[in-house]
Amino acid sequence: MNAPETTPPSPRWLSGFLAFGSALVLLLTLLLGVASVVSTVGGATIWGPTTPCPTSAAVIGLSLVVLAICLALCRILVRRSDLINLPLLEASLAGIALLVGLWFIWVNHTETSLFHDSLVLQQFAEHLSAGDLSDFWPHIDNYAAKAPGDLYMSIYPHQAGLLLLMTGLRCLFGSGMVKALQVMNLLAAIGVSALLCSLARAVERPRGERAVLALVAYGFLPNVLLSVFPYGNTIGLLLVLAASRVLLASLRNASGARSAALGLASGLLALSGLMIKSTYIYLVAGVVLVALLGCIKEKARVRAVVLLFSTGALLALSSSVPRAGFKALVGYALPEDQPKMTWLAIGLDYQPSTDPRPGWYNPIGMDNRIRHNGNVGDEEATAESVVLDRLGHLAGNPGHGAWFFAEKLAYEWLDPTYDSYFVASFSKMSEEDAARWGRGADARFYPMDLTKPHGYVCLVLFIVMDACQSLLYLGAALGARDLMREALHGGRGAALAEYALPCVFFAGFLLYLVWEGKSMYTLPLAISLLPTAARGIATFVRRPLHRHFAQ
């Protein structure tokens, strides 16, 4: 393996750029960490759209116990790292994560998800797999009179890739498609953790830090528990992260042929991931930015040009390929996507009658598309008017503006489950299973239903996630501090690749500050903080406590 790059890099502007970016990540994660602690102690921890988790003194005490246990385990891993078999540790933690995920899938007993997008896509996939096109035909131009499938896909053309995936799974697994997708999500979640550990090995981080990363990555429960949501978020994340890992390997490889092959593999992985979840463009953008900085540093102009060209081609193909697949399957072409301004309008709007959470989903985009009959220019003009009105209102009412963004960020970043419990509560059993398992008349699954045995387990898991969320953010703040220092002052230095995921976090944080918000959307950003948090936690437990206070 090639020796890792070190900072401070040359030229000096790059060192300053990395230090400044690390300082911004430090500031954001420190604020999130303090807010997470305050929300836990104050009893305002959020786990649903409007439902804070009732926090008693006992719950706070248990959170402190969990935090102390986590730090004690990390201290042991760091100080006894020479005695630890890292591959065995990672395999054991992966096995535990697999068992927890399978248990959650089993008690969930999902036959279908009532979460709207997932529900309608499941129904369309079921019909398409049987050769039934009635959801999509007759295909007409009048949006107000379209068939259900034609209307949905005309409003949300970016869902074509996920629809094709679900249709393929339905063909393979029949009525077991939902269970198959849940298990695939679980395996993808474990694969994401394995990729993060692989990246730490590639940049030759210390053994103790890698042991801590294995613990926090495989033990990051929201990623595991979200596997019950029959959707493409986790699979898309795995593919895009794998593409990023292969891209960084290709740029470090001196062999032209091998580097080209790795670059091609990276492009295909990223294409597959973006076809399933198009919003992961921000993840690609963050990694490509750091890769470009590496090319500039090494004065590899040809590589930089090829990387830019390839990225542009990737973005174009990630939209055109699933559209072509949909046309081949259904028989007509999808319209243009909604303008990006529409998603800004949703992210800046507040309609408590639709959803009590500011900047969450509301029907602005759907209404605009139907009202303007798919005319993208008119849609953009309407959305732009909404955005300007909202910005003017927020600027003219600073108190409301501060409340809006504080509330939005709280719902996005302070739910310890990152919506995994929320979307799990949309799971529905078959009537037969509901009767056998004593489920209520609605056959729904409620994670923290304390009238059922699983409710107590889910409550304990919630307390663990609540404590670990604070540890994640505060650990990431310490890790970002270390990255900033190494960029400025040298020392052992950090590989340039180590700045890629903090860059992804920062880009995503800014995006979802103004974009349509959901806590599950920020989950990949929290995952991107895990290596930085492992670095910070390892630094913290390695030193005597009095030295931290002295600093």
mmCIF file with all atom_site columns, C-alpha atoms in Angstrom, residues 27-121:
data_model
loop_
_atom_site.group_PDB
_atom_site.id
_atom_site.type_symbol
_atom_site.label_atom_id
_atom_site.label_alt_id
_atom_site.label_comp_id
_atom_site.label_asym_id
_atom_site.label_entity_id
_atom_site.label_seq_id
_atom_site.pdbx_PDB_ins_code
_atom_site.Cartn_x
_atom_site.Cartn_y
_atom_site.Cartn_z
_atom_site.occupancy
_atom_site.B_iso_or_equiv
_atom_site.pdbx_formal_charge
_atom_site.auth_seq_id
_atom_site.auth_comp_id
_atom_site.auth_asym_id
_atom_site.auth_atom_id
_atom_site.pdbx_PDB_model_num
ATOM 1  C CA . LEU A 1 27  ? -18.366 24.523  15.433 1.00 0.00 ? 27  LEU A CA 1
ATOM 2  C CA . LEU A 1 28  ? -21.427 22.722  14.026 1.00 0.00 ? 28  LEU A CA 1
ATOM 3  C CA . THR A 1 29  ? -20.796 19.419  15.796 1.00 0.00 ? 29  THR A CA 1
ATOM 4  C CA . LEU A 1 30  ? -20.078 21.169  19.088 1.00 0.00 ? 30  LEU A CA 1
ATOM 5  C CA . LEU A 1 31  ? -23.411 23.018  18.844 1.00 0.00 ? 31  LEU A CA 1
ATOM 6  C CA . LEU A 1 32  ? -25.211 19.779  17.964 1.00 0.00 ? 32  LEU A CA 1
ATOM 7  C CA . GLY A 1 33  ? -23.521 17.964  20.845 1.00 0.00 ? 33  GLY A CA 1
ATOM 8  C CA . VAL A 1 34  ? -24.506 20.588  23.395 1.00 0.00 ? 34  VAL A CA 1
ATOM 9  C CA . ALA A 1 35  ? -28.064 20.676  22.009 1.00 0.00 ? 35  ALA A CA 1
ATOM 10 C CA . SER A 1 36  ? -28.273 16.885  22.190 1.00 0.00 ? 36  SER A CA 1
ATOM 11 C CA . VAL A 1 37  ? -27.190 16.876  25.846 1.00 0.00 ? 37  VAL A CA 1
ATOM 12 C CA . VAL A 1 38  ? -29.595 19.690  26.723 1.00 0.00 ? 38  VAL A CA 1
ATOM 13 C CA . SER A 1 39  ? -32.523 17.988  24.956 1.00 0.00 ? 39  SER A CA 1
ATOM 14 C CA . THR A 1 40  ? -31.875 14.764  26.859 1.00 0.00 ? 40  THR A CA 1
ATOM 15 C CA . VAL A 1 41  ? -31.527 16.399  30.265 1.00 0.00 ? 41  VAL A CA 1
ATOM 16 C CA . GLY A 1 42  ? -34.454 18.739  29.597 1.00 0.00 ? 42  GLY A CA 1
ATOM 17 C CA . GLY A 1 43  ? -36.815 15.963  28.554 1.00 0.00 ? 43  GLY A CA 1
ATOM 18 C CA . ALA A 1 44  ? -37.257 17.305  25.010 1.00 0.00 ? 44  ALA A CA 1
ATOM 19 C CA . THR A 1 45  ? -35.641 14.442  23.085 1.00 0.00 ? 45  THR A CA 1
ATOM 20 C CA . ILE A 1 46  ? -37.679 13.889  19.928 1.00 0.00 ? 46  ILE A CA 1
ATOM 21 C CA . TRP A 1 47  ? -38.514 10.514  18.430 1.00 0.00 ? 47  TRP A CA 1
ATOM 22 C CA . GLY A 1 48  ? -41.599 11.264  16.356 1.00 0.00 ? 48  GLY A CA 1
ATOM 23 C CA . PRO A 1 49  ? -43.231 14.085  14.414 1.00 0.00 ? 49  PRO A CA 1
ATOM 24 C CA . THR A 1 50  ? -44.620 15.783  17.535 1.00 0.00 ? 50  THR A CA 1
ATOM 25 C CA . THR A 1 51  ? -43.801 13.400  20.385 1.00 0.00 ? 51  THR A CA 1
ATOM 26 C CA . PRO A 1 52  ? -40.921 14.095  22.786 1.00 0.00 ? 52  PRO A CA 1
ATOM 27 C CA . CYS A 1 53  ? -39.726 11.051  24.691 1.00 0.00 ? 53  CYS A CA 1
ATOM 28 C CA . PRO A 1 54  ? -40.856 11.464  28.304 1.00 0.00 ? 54  PRO A CA 1
ATOM 29 C CA . THR A 1 55  ? -37.569 11.891  30.160 1.00 0.00 ? 55  THR A CA 1
ATOM 30 C CA . SER A 1 56  ? -37.587 11.015  33.843 1.00 0.00 ? 56  SER A CA 1
ATOM 31 C CA . ALA A 1 57  ? -34.690 11.131  36.265 1.00 0.00 ? 57  ALA A CA 1
ATOM 32 C CA . ALA A 1 58  ? -34.344 7.373   35.784 1.00 0.00 ? 58  ALA A CA 1
ATOM 33 C CA . VAL A 1 59  ? -34.028 7.746   32.010 1.00 0.00 ? 59  VAL A CA 1
ATOM 34 C CA . ILE A 1 60  ? -31.417 10.482  32.413 1.00 0.00 ? 60  ILE A CA 1
ATOM 35 C CA . GLY A 1 61  ? -29.536 8.290   34.861 1.00 0.00 ? 61  GLY A CA 1
ATOM 36 C CA . LEU A 1 62  ? -29.611 5.358   32.455 1.00 0.00 ? 62  LEU A CA 1
ATOM 37 C CA . SER A 1 63  ? -28.320 7.622   29.674 1.00 0.00 ? 63  SER A CA 1
ATOM 38 C CA . LEU A 1 64  ? -25.378 8.615   31.873 1.00 0.00 ? 64  LEU A CA 1
ATOM 39 C CA . VAL A 1 65  ? -24.691 4.949   32.646 1.00 0.00 ? 65  VAL A CA 1
ATOM 40 C CA . VAL A 1 66  ? -24.724 4.119   28.926 1.00 0.00 ? 66  VAL A CA 1
ATOM 41 C CA . LEU A 1 67  ? -22.372 7.023   28.228 1.00 0.00 ? 67  LEU A CA 1
ATOM 42 C CA . ALA A 1 68  ? -19.986 5.885   30.958 1.00 0.00 ? 68  ALA A CA 1
ATOM 43 C CA . ILE A 1 69  ? -20.005 2.296   29.650 1.00 0.00 ? 69  ILE A CA 1
ATOM 44 C CA . CYS A 1 70  ? -19.291 3.465   26.089 1.00 0.00 ? 70  CYS A CA 1
ATOM 45 C CA . LEU A 1 71  ? -16.359 5.602   27.200 1.00 0.00 ? 71  LEU A CA 1
ATOM 46 C CA . ALA A 1 72  ? -15.011 2.785   29.377 1.00 0.00 ? 72  ALA A CA 1
ATOM 47 C CA . LEU A 1 73  ? -15.161 0.351   26.456 1.00 0.00 ? 73  LEU A CA 1
ATOM 48 C CA . CYS A 1 74  ? -13.435 2.871   24.187 1.00 0.00 ? 74  CYS A CA 1
ATOM 49 C CA . ARG A 1 75  ? -10.736 3.431   26.799 1.00 0.00 ? 75  ARG A CA 1
ATOM 50 C CA . ILE A 1 76  ? -10.081 -0.311  26.998 1.00 0.00 ? 76  ILE A CA 1
ATOM 51 C CA . LEU A 1 77  ? -9.984  -0.617  23.197 1.00 0.00 ? 77  LEU A CA 1
ATOM 52 C CA . VAL A 1 78  ? -7.508  2.245   22.857 1.00 0.00 ? 78  VAL A CA 1
ATOM 53 C CA . ARG A 1 79  ? -5.196  1.281   25.734 1.00 0.00 ? 79  ARG A CA 1
ATOM 54 C CA . ARG A 1 80  ? -5.192  -2.453  24.967 1.00 0.00 ? 80  ARG A CA 1
ATOM 55 C CA . SER A 1 81  ? -5.282  -2.196  21.194 1.00 0.00 ? 81  SER A CA 1
ATOM 56 C CA . ASP A 1 82  ? -2.085  -4.238  20.822 1.00 0.00 ? 82  ASP A CA 1
ATOM 57 C CA . LEU A 1 83  ? -3.893  -7.220  22.395 1.00 0.00 ? 83  LEU A CA 1
ATOM 58 C CA . ILE A 1 84  ? -7.010  -6.928  20.209 1.00 0.00 ? 84  ILE A CA 1
ATOM 59 C CA . ASN A 1 85  ? -7.601  -8.947  17.052 1.00 0.00 ? 85  ASN A CA 1
ATOM 60 C CA . LEU A 1 86  ? -9.214  -6.210  14.950 1.00 0.00 ? 86  LEU A CA 1
ATOM 61 C CA . PRO A 1 87  ? -10.692 -8.454  12.216 1.00 0.00 ? 87  PRO A CA 1
ATOM 62 C CA . LEU A 1 88  ? -12.252 -10.649 14.913 1.00 0.00 ? 88  LEU A CA 1
ATOM 63 C CA . LEU A 1 89  ? -13.585 -7.581  16.738 1.00 0.00 ? 89  LEU A CA 1
ATOM 64 C CA . GLU A 1 90  ? -15.158 -6.210  13.541 1.00 0.00 ? 90  GLU A CA 1
ATOM 65 C CA . ALA A 1 91  ? -16.670 -9.592  12.652 1.00 0.00 ? 91  ALA A CA 1
ATOM 66 C CA . SER A 1 92  ? -18.121 -9.980  16.163 1.00 0.00 ? 92  SER A CA 1
ATOM 67 C CA . LEU A 1 93  ? -19.632 -6.488  16.162 1.00 0.00 ? 93  LEU A CA 1
ATOM 68 C CA . ALA A 1 94  ? -21.047 -7.059  12.666 1.00 0.00 ? 94  ALA A CA 1
ATOM 69 C CA . GLY A 1 95  ? -22.638 -10.287 13.902 1.00 0.00 ? 95  GLY A CA 1
ATOM 70 C CA . ILE A 1 96  ? -24.233 -8.493  16.865 1.00 0.00 ? 96  ILE A CA 1
ATOM 71 C CA . ALA A 1 97  ? -25.559 -5.736  14.574 1.00 0.00 ? 97  ALA A CA 1
ATOM 72 C CA . LEU A 1 98  ? -26.985 -8.401  12.251 1.00 0.00 ? 98  LEU A CA 1
ATOM 73 C CA . LEU A 1 99  ? -28.791 -10.128 15.129 1.00 0.00 ? 99  LEU A CA 1
ATOM 74 C CA . VAL A 1 100 ? -30.250 -6.840  16.425 1.00 0.00 ? 100 VAL A CA 1
ATOM 75 C CA . GLY A 1 101 ? -31.439 -5.920  12.938 1.00 0.00 ? 101 GLY A CA 1
ATOM 76 C CA . LEU A 1 102 ? -32.993 -9.329  12.298 1.00 0.00 ? 102 LEU A CA 1
ATOM 77 C CA . TRP A 1 103 ? -34.765 -9.149  15.674 1.00 0.00 ? 103 TRP A CA 1
ATOM 78 C CA . PHE A 1 104 ? -36.234 -5.737  14.796 1.00 0.00 ? 104 PHE A CA 1
ATOM 79 C CA . ILE A 1 105 ? -37.373 -6.998  11.386 1.00 0.00 ? 105 ILE A CA 1
ATOM 80 C CA . TRP A 1 106 ? -38.903 -10.077 13.039 1.00 0.00 ? 106 TRP A CA 1
ATOM 81 C CA . VAL A 1 107 ? -40.896 -8.226  15.729 1.00 0.00 ? 107 VAL A CA 1
ATOM 82 C CA . ASN A 1 108 ? -41.909 -5.631  13.134 1.00 0.00 ? 108 ASN A CA 1
ATOM 83 C CA . HIS A 1 109 ? -43.578 -8.282  10.949 1.00 0.00 ? 109 HIS A CA 1
ATOM 84 C CA . THR A 1 110 ? -44.055 -5.873  8.073  1.00 0.00 ? 110 THR A CA 1
ATOM 85 C CA . GLU A 1 111 ? -46.360 -6.967  5.301  1.00 0.00 ? 111 GLU A CA 1
ATOM 86 C CA . THR A 1 112 ? -46.526 -3.470  3.862  1.00 0.00 ? 112 THR A CA 1
ATOM 87 C CA . SER A 1 113 ? -45.485 0.041   4.810  1.00 0.00 ? 113 SER A CA 1
ATOM 88 C CA . LEU A 1 114 ? -48.128 2.736   5.043  1.00 0.00 ? 114 LEU A CA 1
ATOM 89 C CA . PHE A 1 115 ? -45.493 5.453   4.586  1.00 0.00 ? 115 PHE A CA 1
ATOM 90 C CA . HIS A 1 116 ? -46.824 7.083   1.441  1.00 0.00 ? 116 HIS A CA 1
ATOM 91 C CA . ASP A 1 117 ? -43.975 6.853   -1.084 1.00 0.00 ? 117 ASP A CA 1
ATOM 92 C CA . SER A 1 118 ? -43.042 3.353   0.004  1.00 0.00 ? 118 SER A CA 1
ATOM 93 C CA . LEU A 1 119 ? -46.668 2.216   -0.061 1.00 0.00 ? 119 LEU A CA 1
ATOM 94 C CA . VAL A 1 120 ? -47.485 3.438   -3.559 1.00 0.00 ? 120 VAL A CA 1
ATOM 95 C CA . LEU A 1 121 ? -44.203 2.164   -5.005 1.00 0.00 ? 121 LEU A CA 1
#
